[in-house]
CSV table of C-alpha atoms and ligand atoms in Angstrom, one decimal:
chain,number,residue,atom,x,y,z
S,330,MET,CA,-8.4,-4.0,-0.5
S,331,LEU,CA,-4.9,-3.5,-1.8
S,332,LYS,CA,-3.2,-5.1,-4.8
S,333,GLN,CA,0.4,-6.1,-4.8
S,334,ARG,CA,2.8,-3.3,-5.7
S,335,VAL,CA,0.1,-0.7,-6.0
S,336,ARG,CA,1.6,2.1,-4.0
S,337,LEU,CA,-0.2,3.5,-0.9
S,338,VAL,CA,0.4,7.0,0.5
S,339,VAL,CA,-1.3,7.9,3.8
S,340,GLY,CA,-1.1,11.2,5.5
S,341,ASN,CA,-1.0,11.5,9.3
S,342,TRP,CA,-2.2,14.9,10.4
S,343,LYS,CA,-1.2,14.1,14.0
S,344,MET,CA,-2.8,16.7,16.4
S,345,HIS,CA,-3.1,19.4,13.7
S,346,GLY,CA,-6.0,21.1,12.0
S,347,ARG,CA,-9.0,23.3,12.5
S,348,LEU,CA,-12.3,23.1,10.6
S,349,ALA,CA,-11.7,26.0,8.3
S,350,GLY,CA,-8.2,25.1,7.2
S,351,ASN,CA,-9.1,21.4,6.9
S,352,ALA,CA,-11.8,22.0,4.4
S,353,ALA,CA,-9.4,23.5,1.9
S,354,LEU,CA,-6.8,20.8,2.5
S,355,LEU,CA,-9.3,18.0,2.1
S,356,GLN,CA,-10.8,19.4,-1.1
S,357,MET,CA,-7.3,20.0,-2.6
S,358,THR,CA,-6.3,16.5,-1.8
S,359,ALA,CA,-9.4,15.0,-3.3
S,360,GLN,CA,-9.0,17.0,-6.4
S,361,GLY,CA,-5.4,16.2,-6.8
S,362,ALA,CA,-5.9,12.5,-6.2
S,363,ALA,CA,-8.5,12.5,-9.0
S,364,ALA,CA,-5.7,13.3,-11.5
S,365,LEU,CA,-3.5,10.3,-10.4
S,366,SER,CA,-3.3,7.3,-12.7
S,367,GLY,CA,-4.4,4.7,-10.3
S,368,SER,CA,-1.0,3.2,-9.5
S,369,VAL,CA,-1.3,4.7,-6.1
S,370,GLN,CA,-4.0,4.7,-3.4
S,371,VAL,CA,-4.2,7.7,-1.1
S,372,GLY,CA,-5.4,8.0,2.5
S,373,LEU,CA,-5.6,10.6,5.3
S,374,CYS,CA,-5.6,9.9,9.0
S,375,VAL,CA,-7.2,12.8,10.7
S,376,PRO,CA,-7.9,13.7,14.4
S,377,CYS,CA,-11.2,12.0,15.5
S,378,PRO,CA,-13.2,15.2,15.8
S,379,TYR,CA,-12.7,15.8,12.1
S,380,LEU,CA,-13.8,12.4,10.9
S,381,ALA,CA,-17.3,13.7,10.0
S,382,GLN,CA,-15.7,16.5,8.0
S,383,ALA,CA,-13.4,14.1,6.2
S,384,GLN,CA,-16.3,11.9,5.4
S,385,SER,CA,-18.4,14.7,4.0
S,386,LEU,CA,-15.6,16.2,1.9
S,387,LEU,CA,-13.9,12.9,0.8
S,388,GLU,CA,-16.8,10.6,0.2
S,389,GLY,CA,-17.0,9.7,-3.5
S,390,SER,CA,-13.3,10.8,-4.0
S,391,ARG,CA,-10.3,8.5,-4.5
S,392,VAL,CA,-9.0,9.4,-1.0
S,393,ALA,CA,-9.7,7.0,1.9
S,394,TRP,CA,-9.7,8.3,5.5
S,395,GLY,CA,-9.1,7.0,8.9
S,396,VAL,CA,-7.9,7.5,12.5
S,397,GLN,CA,-4.5,7.7,14.1
S,398,ASP,CA,-5.2,5.3,16.9
S,399,ILE,CA,-8.1,3.2,18.2
S,400,SER,CA,-9.0,1.6,21.5
S,401,ALA,CA,-7.9,-2.0,22.3
S,402,TYR,CA,-11.5,-2.5,23.5
S,403,THR,CA,-14.9,-2.8,21.7
S,404,THR,CA,-17.0,-0.7,24.1
S,405,GLY,CA,-17.2,0.1,27.8
S,406,ALA,CA,-15.8,2.3,30.6
S,407,TYR,CA,-12.7,3.6,28.8
S,408,THR,CA,-12.9,7.4,29.1
S,409,GLY,CA,-11.3,9.2,26.2
S,410,GLU,CA,-11.0,6.1,24.0
S,411,VAL,CA,-12.4,5.7,20.5
S,412,ALA,CA,-13.6,2.3,19.4
S,413,ALA,CA,-12.8,1.0,15.9
S,414,GLU,CA,-16.5,0.7,15.2
S,415,MET,CA,-17.1,4.3,16.0
S,416,ALA,CA,-14.6,5.3,13.3
S,417,LEU,CA,-16.2,2.9,10.9
S,418,GLU,CA,-19.5,4.7,11.4
S,419,PHE,CA,-17.9,7.8,9.8
S,420,GLY,CA,-16.8,5.8,6.8
S,421,ALA,CA,-13.2,5.3,8.0
S,422,SER,CA,-11.3,2.5,6.4
S,423,LEU,CA,-7.8,3.1,7.9
S,424,ALA,CA,-6.4,3.1,11.5
S,425,ILE,CA,-2.8,3.8,12.4
S,426,VAL,CA,-1.8,1.6,15.4
S,427,GLY,CA,1.5,1.7,17.4
S,428,HIS,CA,2.8,5.0,16.1
S,429,SER,CA,6.0,5.7,17.8
S,430,GLU,CA,4.5,8.8,19.5
S,431,ARG,CA,1.9,6.6,21.1
S,432,ARG,CA,4.5,4.0,22.1
S,433,ALA,CA,6.7,6.7,23.6
S,434,TYR,CA,4.3,9.2,25.2
S,435,HIS,CA,1.5,6.7,26.1
S,436,ARG,CA,3.7,3.8,26.9
S,437,GLU,CA,1.9,1.5,24.4
S,438,SER,CA,3.4,-2.0,24.6
S,439,ILE,CA,3.8,-4.5,21.9
S,440,GLU,CA,0.9,-6.5,23.4
S,441,LEU,CA,-1.4,-3.4,23.4
S,442,VAL,CA,-0.6,-2.7,19.8
S,443,ALA,CA,-1.4,-6.3,18.9
S,444,LEU,CA,-4.8,-5.9,20.6
S,445,LYS,CA,-5.5,-2.7,18.7
S,446,THR,CA,-4.6,-4.4,15.5
S,447,GLY,CA,-7.1,-7.1,16.2
S,448,GLN,CA,-9.8,-4.6,17.0
S,449,ALA,CA,-9.2,-2.8,13.7
S,450,LEU,CA,-9.4,-6.0,11.7
S,451,ALA,CA,-12.5,-7.2,13.6
S,452,ALA,CA,-14.3,-3.9,12.7
S,453,GLY,CA,-13.2,-4.1,9.1
S,454,LEU,CA,-10.6,-1.3,9.2
S,455,THR,CA,-7.1,-1.7,7.7
S,456,PRO,CA,-4.6,-1.3,10.5
S,457,ILE,CA,-1.4,0.5,9.6
S,458,VAL,CA,1.0,-1.1,12.1
S,459,CYS,CA,4.0,1.2,12.8
S,460,VAL,CA,7.4,-0.2,13.8
S,461,GLY,CA,10.7,1.6,14.2
S,462,GLU,CA,13.8,1.9,16.3
S,463,THR,CA,15.2,4.9,18.2
S,464,LEU,CA,18.6,6.4,17.3
S,465,ALA,CA,20.2,4.7,20.4
S,466,GLU,CA,18.8,1.4,19.3
S,467,ARG,CA,20.1,1.8,15.8
S,468,GLU,CA,23.5,2.8,17.0
S,469,ALA,CA,23.6,-0.2,19.3
S,470,GLY,CA,23.0,-2.4,16.3
S,471,LEU,CA,19.5,-3.4,17.6
S,472,THR,CA,17.3,-2.3,14.6
S,473,GLN,CA,16.3,-5.7,13.5
S,474,GLN,CA,15.8,-7.0,17.0
S,475,VAL,CA,13.5,-4.0,17.8
S,476,VAL,CA,11.4,-3.9,14.7
S,477,GLY,CA,11.3,-7.7,14.6
S,478,ALA,CA,9.9,-7.9,18.1
S,479,GLN,CA,7.3,-5.1,17.3
S,480,LEU,CA,6.1,-6.8,14.1
S,481,GLY,CA,6.4,-10.3,15.5
S,482,GLY,CA,4.3,-9.4,18.5
S,483,VAL,CA,1.4,-8.5,16.2
S,484,LEU,CA,1.9,-11.3,13.7
S,485,ASP,CA,1.9,-14.0,16.4
S,486,LYS,CA,-1.6,-13.0,17.5
S,487,LEU,CA,-3.1,-13.1,14.0
S,488,SER,CA,-4.2,-15.9,11.7
S,489,VAL,CA,-2.7,-15.9,8.2
S,490,GLU,CA,-6.0,-14.6,6.8
S,491,ALA,CA,-6.0,-11.7,9.2
S,492,ALA,CA,-2.3,-10.9,8.9
S,493,ALA,CA,-2.8,-10.6,5.1
S,494,ARG,CA,-5.1,-7.6,5.7
S,495,ILE,CA,-2.7,-5.4,7.6
S,496,VAL,CA,-0.4,-2.7,6.3
S,497,VAL,CA,3.0,-2.2,8.0
S,498,ALA,CA,4.8,1.1,8.3
S,499,TYR,CA,8.6,1.2,9.0
S,500,GLU,CA,9.2,4.6,10.7
S,501,PRO,CA,12.6,5.0,12.3
S,502,VAL,CA,11.9,7.2,15.3
S,503,TRP,CA,15.0,9.3,14.6
S,504,ALA,CA,13.6,10.3,11.2
S,505,ILE,CA,10.1,11.3,12.3
S,506,GLY,CA,9.5,15.0,12.2
S,507,THR,CA,13.3,15.7,12.3
S,508,GLY,CA,13.8,16.4,8.6
S,509,LYS,CA,16.4,13.6,8.7
S,510,SER,CA,15.0,10.8,6.5
S,511,ALA,CA,16.6,7.4,6.3
S,512,THR,CA,18.4,7.0,3.0
S,513,ALA,CA,16.6,4.8,0.4
S,514,VAL,CA,19.3,2.1,1.0
S,515,GLU,CA,18.9,2.2,4.8
S,516,ALA,CA,15.1,2.1,4.5
S,517,GLN,CA,15.2,-0.8,1.9
S,518,GLU,CA,17.5,-2.8,4.2
S,519,VAL,CA,15.0,-2.8,7.0
S,520,HIS,CA,12.0,-3.3,4.6
S,521,ALA,CA,13.7,-6.4,3.2
S,522,PHE,CA,14.1,-7.7,6.7
S,523,LEU,CA,10.4,-7.0,7.5
S,524,ARG,CA,9.3,-8.6,4.3
S,525,GLY,CA,11.2,-11.7,5.4
S,526,LEU,CA,9.2,-11.8,8.6
S,527,LEU,CA,6.0,-11.4,6.7
S,528,ARG,CA,7.0,-14.2,4.3
S,529,ALA,CA,7.9,-16.5,7.3
S,530,LYS,CA,4.3,-16.1,8.5
S,531,ASP,CA,3.0,-17.1,5.0
S,532,PRO,CA,3.7,-16.2,1.4
S,533,ILE,CA,0.3,-14.5,1.2
S,534,VAL,CA,1.3,-12.3,4.1
S,535,ALA,CA,4.5,-11.3,2.3
S,536,ARG,CA,2.3,-9.2,0.0
S,537,VAL,CA,1.1,-6.7,2.6
S,538,PRO,CA,2.1,-3.2,1.8
S,539,LEU,CA,5.2,-2.0,3.5
S,540,LEU,CA,5.3,1.8,3.9
S,541,TYR,CA,8.2,4.0,4.9
S,542,GLY,CA,7.6,7.0,7.1
S,543,GLY,CA,10.0,9.6,8.5
S,544,SER,CA,10.6,13.0,6.9
S,545,VAL,CA,9.3,11.9,3.4
S,546,LYS,CA,9.3,15.0,1.1
S,547,PRO,CA,8.7,15.5,-2.6
S,548,GLU,CA,12.5,15.6,-3.0
S,549,ASN,CA,13.2,12.1,-1.6
S,550,ALA,CA,9.9,10.3,-2.3
S,551,ARG,CA,10.7,9.0,-5.7
S,552,GLU,CA,14.0,7.3,-4.7
S,553,LEU,CA,12.3,5.7,-1.7
S,554,PHE,CA,9.3,4.5,-3.6
S,555,LEU,CA,11.5,2.8,-6.3
S,556,GLN,CA,13.0,0.5,-3.7
S,557,ALA,CA,12.0,-3.2,-4.1
S,558,ASP,CA,10.3,-3.5,-0.8
S,559,ILE,CA,8.9,0.1,-0.2
S,560,ASP,CA,5.3,0.1,-1.3
S,561,GLY,CA,4.5,3.7,-0.3
S,562,GLY,CA,4.7,6.1,2.6
S,563,LEU,CA,3.2,7.3,5.8
S,564,ILE,CA,3.6,11.0,5.7
S,565,GLY,CA,3.4,13.4,8.7
S,566,GLY,CA,4.4,17.0,8.3
S,567,ALA,CA,4.2,17.1,4.5
S,568,SER,CA,0.6,15.8,4.6
S,569,LEU,CA,-0.4,19.2,6.1
S,570,LYS,CA,0.7,21.0,3.0
S,571,GLY,CA,-1.5,20.1,0.1
S,572,GLU,CA,1.0,20.7,-2.7
S,573,GLU,CA,3.8,18.7,-1.0
S,574,PHE,CA,1.5,15.8,-0.1
S,575,LEU,CA,0.2,15.6,-3.7
S,576,ALA,CA,3.7,15.8,-5.1
S,577,ILE,CA,4.6,12.7,-2.9
S,578,CYS,CA,1.4,10.9,-4.1
S,579,LYS,CA,2.5,11.7,-7.7
S,580,ALA,CA,6.0,10.3,-7.0
S,581,ALA,CA,4.3,7.1,-5.7
S,582,ASP,CA,2.0,7.0,-8.7
S,583,ARG,CA,4.9,7.2,-11.1
S,584,ALA,CA,6.9,4.6,-9.2
S,585,GLY,CA,3.9,2.3,-9.3
S,586,ALA,CA,3.5,2.8,-13.1
S,587,GLU,CA,7.3,2.3,-13.7
S,588,GLN,CA,7.6,-1.1,-12.0
N,1346,LIG,C1,4.6,10.3,11.0
N,1346,LIG,O1,4.2,11.1,11.9
N,1346,LIG,O2,4.2,9.2,10.9
N,1346,LIG,C2,5.7,10.8,10.2
N,1346,LIG,C3,6.3,10.0,9.3
N,1346,LIG,O3,6.1,12.2,10.3
N,1346,LIG,P1,7.0,13.0,9.4
N,1346,LIG,O4,6.7,12.7,8.0
N,1346,LIG,O5,6.7,14.5,9.8
N,1346,LIG,O6,8.4,12.6,9.7
């Protein structure tokens, strides 16, 4: 689905939204994306109850849509879970897996995230596999060990062909929703390490898009997206504000065109 170095910007609405407000935001995003040059692909991951609304307002636009989590199972007695194939029925093409909020609040393990990644791929969704260290882990010098184990646990379970179809998002936990973004240099350093892990799996896998997430704003987006191994962003808070989200998409579009 994704070409090398075409930027990808995906919004993560988290547990925000109501039907009335969503409609304006979805329409504004679709209209804004139509004006982009094509050096960036845009997506929105919405709460599951709003998938039908996303489908009806984004279908035919340049904005893809998807979910923020999926079940590790295909079907069965798993109350409250949503299967990848259910999201697919609403035209979804993206599924975030292993977001740090799910790892922290729902105790999702590396093994569970690997199963969810496999489910997304089997259904034909593009999994956006999130990895990231806490502040304590960074301060203890454990960043590479932590993100390496999180990504390695997924890559180990995938064939080269399957691994080439994922997207990876580096999201330092200390930067999510805090307003404190990693600097472009800090982010690039971890991205280069993750790129090495992908390359070690196979040179084809090294091409998967590596997104940065954590307090991306219009003001810091350009510098982040110009880094050698940053292919776009996973955007939380700013994706709820149409103008800010589109400004970030424009920064990615320009970075894609410049390189
Ligand atoms: C996120 O939730 O994935 C995220 C990056 O959030 P924020 O942009 O608000 O830091």
